[in-house]
Amino acid sequence: MNTSRLATMLLLSTALLAPSIAFAQDAQSAPADAVPPADVAADAPAEQPQEEATEVSVPGGEIVVTGARDRNYQRSAPQVVSVLGTAEIARTGEGNIAGALGRVTGLSVVGNGYVYVRGLGDRYSLALLNGMPLPSPEPLKRVVPLDLFPSSIIASSLVQKSYSVNYPGEFGGGVVNLTTKSSPAEPFINIGVGGAWDTETTNQLGYTYYGSSTDWTGFDNGQRDYTNALQTFFDSGERLSSGTLDNVEIGKGIVNTRNGLIQRIPNMPGNGSLSLSAGKSFELGAVTLGVIATAGYNNKWQTRDVTSQTSVEADLADLQSDFRRVVTDNRVVVNGMLGLALEWDRNKIRWTNLYIRDTLKNTRLGLGQRNQTTVDYQQQDTAWFERQLIDTQIVAELKPMDGLSVDLRGGFANSQREAPYELGFEYVRTNVASDPLGEFFVNNLDGNAGRATVSFSDLNEDLWTGGVDVSYKIMPTVTATVGYAYVDTRRTSSRRDFQWRAVDLPDGVNMFRPDYLLSHAVIEAFDVNLIDTNEGNPAFLATLRNHGAYAKVDAQLTDTVQLDAGVRYETAKLVVSPIQVFNDGGTTASPTALNNDYWLPAATLTWSFRDDMQLRVNASKTIARPQFRELIYQFYFDPDTNRQYRGNPNLQDSQLTNAEARYEWYFDRDQRFSVAGFFKRINNPIESFVALESDNFITSFANAPKADLYGAEFELQKYFDLSDWGGMWESRRFALIPNYTYTKSKLKVQEGDQTSYFLAASTRALDYFRDGAPLTGQSEHIINVQLGLEDTDKLSQQTILFNYASKRVFSRGLLNTGQPDIFEDPGLRIDFVARQGFDVFKKQVELKFEARNITGRRHIEYQQSGDNRVEVNSYDVGRTFALSASMTF
């Protein structure tokens, strides 16, 4: 399949959904600084008052503020926190919570929904749902990507940047705690629908493949089930290399017209979404039962015209490979939530059940050169990735007597990722002058003039959590809290990689398209064999059992000084073991085990030296553990980054010392100014490095000796009353909400420092890391600005949003050749969101218009040495225009 035109396309951000159930009150009347009302306002219709209570779920008990509408939790909390409530989330217009969090001071979203707090990578960030950990559906990570969570199911998001001992010890940059919607005060039904147009994707050229007739739902109809021969082979435990199996027969039927034939789509469709939510409370005597349910469907297309280059030279003068690839993704997200809540007196029991399924149908077609030759290679790939999260949680918040509160929580969550039939084909262009056919593409299936591969991967992770927290008010100004938490994580992950091989495939046959080339007839006629290219350690089992106990005190020492201090003892055993896949045993790597315990102290002192000003000082110790996949010496290919990874069983935990000082000025209702400085010393930070093996770039990991990170934050929220203008301006105000974060990080590597990489001859740290290099994923400058007009009497908002992030190291260059690092340059992005509410037949309707990436900022990943530049993964990003509507009954 030869392309005469490689298109330029890319889908940007979800541009739909997120029906805003709360209208005027969620946008204006409720103060922006208040803790978002998780179980009252968030799910109520517009006219419902939102002044009864506000809450956010945290380990160690919910924080509840009763009565005072202008109560400011960011000010009264004993720690440094940022809160995104329903109003703040709705203002950004983002369809998933990761996008909304990207507007918070000090936060940036990297890749597919991974939140970086103050420049520290996702391994240093902790994501919780209702105060409990989440399993990850990603093979390379233990952290969950937050773009999985539609904003329509989230009532609030709390970001805590200073450590307190009621949270798990794996707390580097901060914790993101999501609170789901709970029982409503008034019954409601909300229906939403949306659509979006992307200038680089919609109605433009793209590619796809058939797959199955139900792919649009995000569920396969069985067409991707294993063939009988393949299933029998997997069940047998035999090796293809043993010579006892029929390799030819097993390879039949894997490639067919449904999964191996790429289709050219001249006019790609637009994006669409549907949502439904409903809630009601029932009075059962002295008990109130609240019920809320949500469901959502989102279907979007994304096409990228990617320039993908590599070089092995120190000065990048020559390209090792140079490809241009058109990549089309069809992403379908289906979600549902059911929440039940019982309330009596001051007690509450919540049962939350969440289901999210995120499916990606991936099609790639590329043309280019590799191995520093002028030979043209055409590559095509098709894949289907299923990610699924099921979570059920029960939280009891009990107050049996004055001054005493007992919080109990328990939950089970399961995440899965399946990727059946990842197919890859490579054809080589031939130019034979004497041949009447002239120039054409061939695939001889011999590895030198073409190849055909297939991979099957599967991940399943179970996570059990439980905990108890007991708080007692010793005296009016002193509260003591003790708690215990247990987390048991069990992950199984496997990846099987295969390749078809043939000898002297005849001319003409080697020109067949993939579904004909590997048809039953060709495989049998020309003895095309299926070989296993990964018989080493194709599967592993990982477990992490964590026990944590803490004690802390929150004391008002004087009228102006508050101290929150405590210590956490945490012990964890992390084991990663290869799974014995084959009956004959064979060579199996030894298990990797980390069994450590830590005392982790933390203290925050707050001095309110004026009624509207305060100063906070925090110090703490925390840790970061290796990811599961990083601890096993096994290859893994990540299609998102187009990179191959391999783990290092010699990795150790990282330990962090954290310090921060923060000045806060709350100069008016809903308005504030703050400035902060922070410092982190990381011992044994886990960093990536890149090596070249057999013409392949391999990314792996090792512990650098030390790293320092320091920086400053600035935040302002200011409203300007426009009522003096009269007329249409009488109830309107102008919102100015800027924030800026400066972060600087440096690896500290000196001669004599050692590290350890599995099976490597060198332990010299300078052979893997550069002294003074920044941490991966860290931008020195992050700026967010929101400028908006909003009505204080009804829902009417017009907001323009600016986001800027300076360049950051995305991946390391080849150190042994002195290559520069690979940088990502997010640059400046400008969005516009308008929300308008009005009544139709006495029903509340919200219309939302979004314009994303107005300036058409490109996605850029590159290496540069002098005037030589390598575009590693760069492509145009379209402008996205979306319109959605929701109605509340």
Coordinates of C-alpha atoms in Angstrom, one line a residue, residues 225-235 249-250 252-254 421:
D225 CA -10.7 -13.8 19.9
Y226 CA -7.8 -16.1 19.5
T227 CA -8.0 -18.7 16.7
N228 CA -8.4 -22.3 17.8
A229 CA -4.9 -23.2 16.9
L230 CA -3.4 -20.2 18.7
Q231 CA -5.5 -20.8 21.8
T232 CA -4.4 -24.4 21.9
F233 CA -0.8 -23.4 21.5
F234 CA -1.0 -20.9 24.4
D235 CA -2.7 -23.5 26.6
E249 CA -0.7 -24.3 11.2
I250 CA -0.5 -22.0 14.3
K252 CA -2.9 -19.5 9.9
G253 CA -5.9 -17.2 10.4
I254 CA -4.2 -14.7 12.6
Y421 CA -3.4 -8.8 17.5

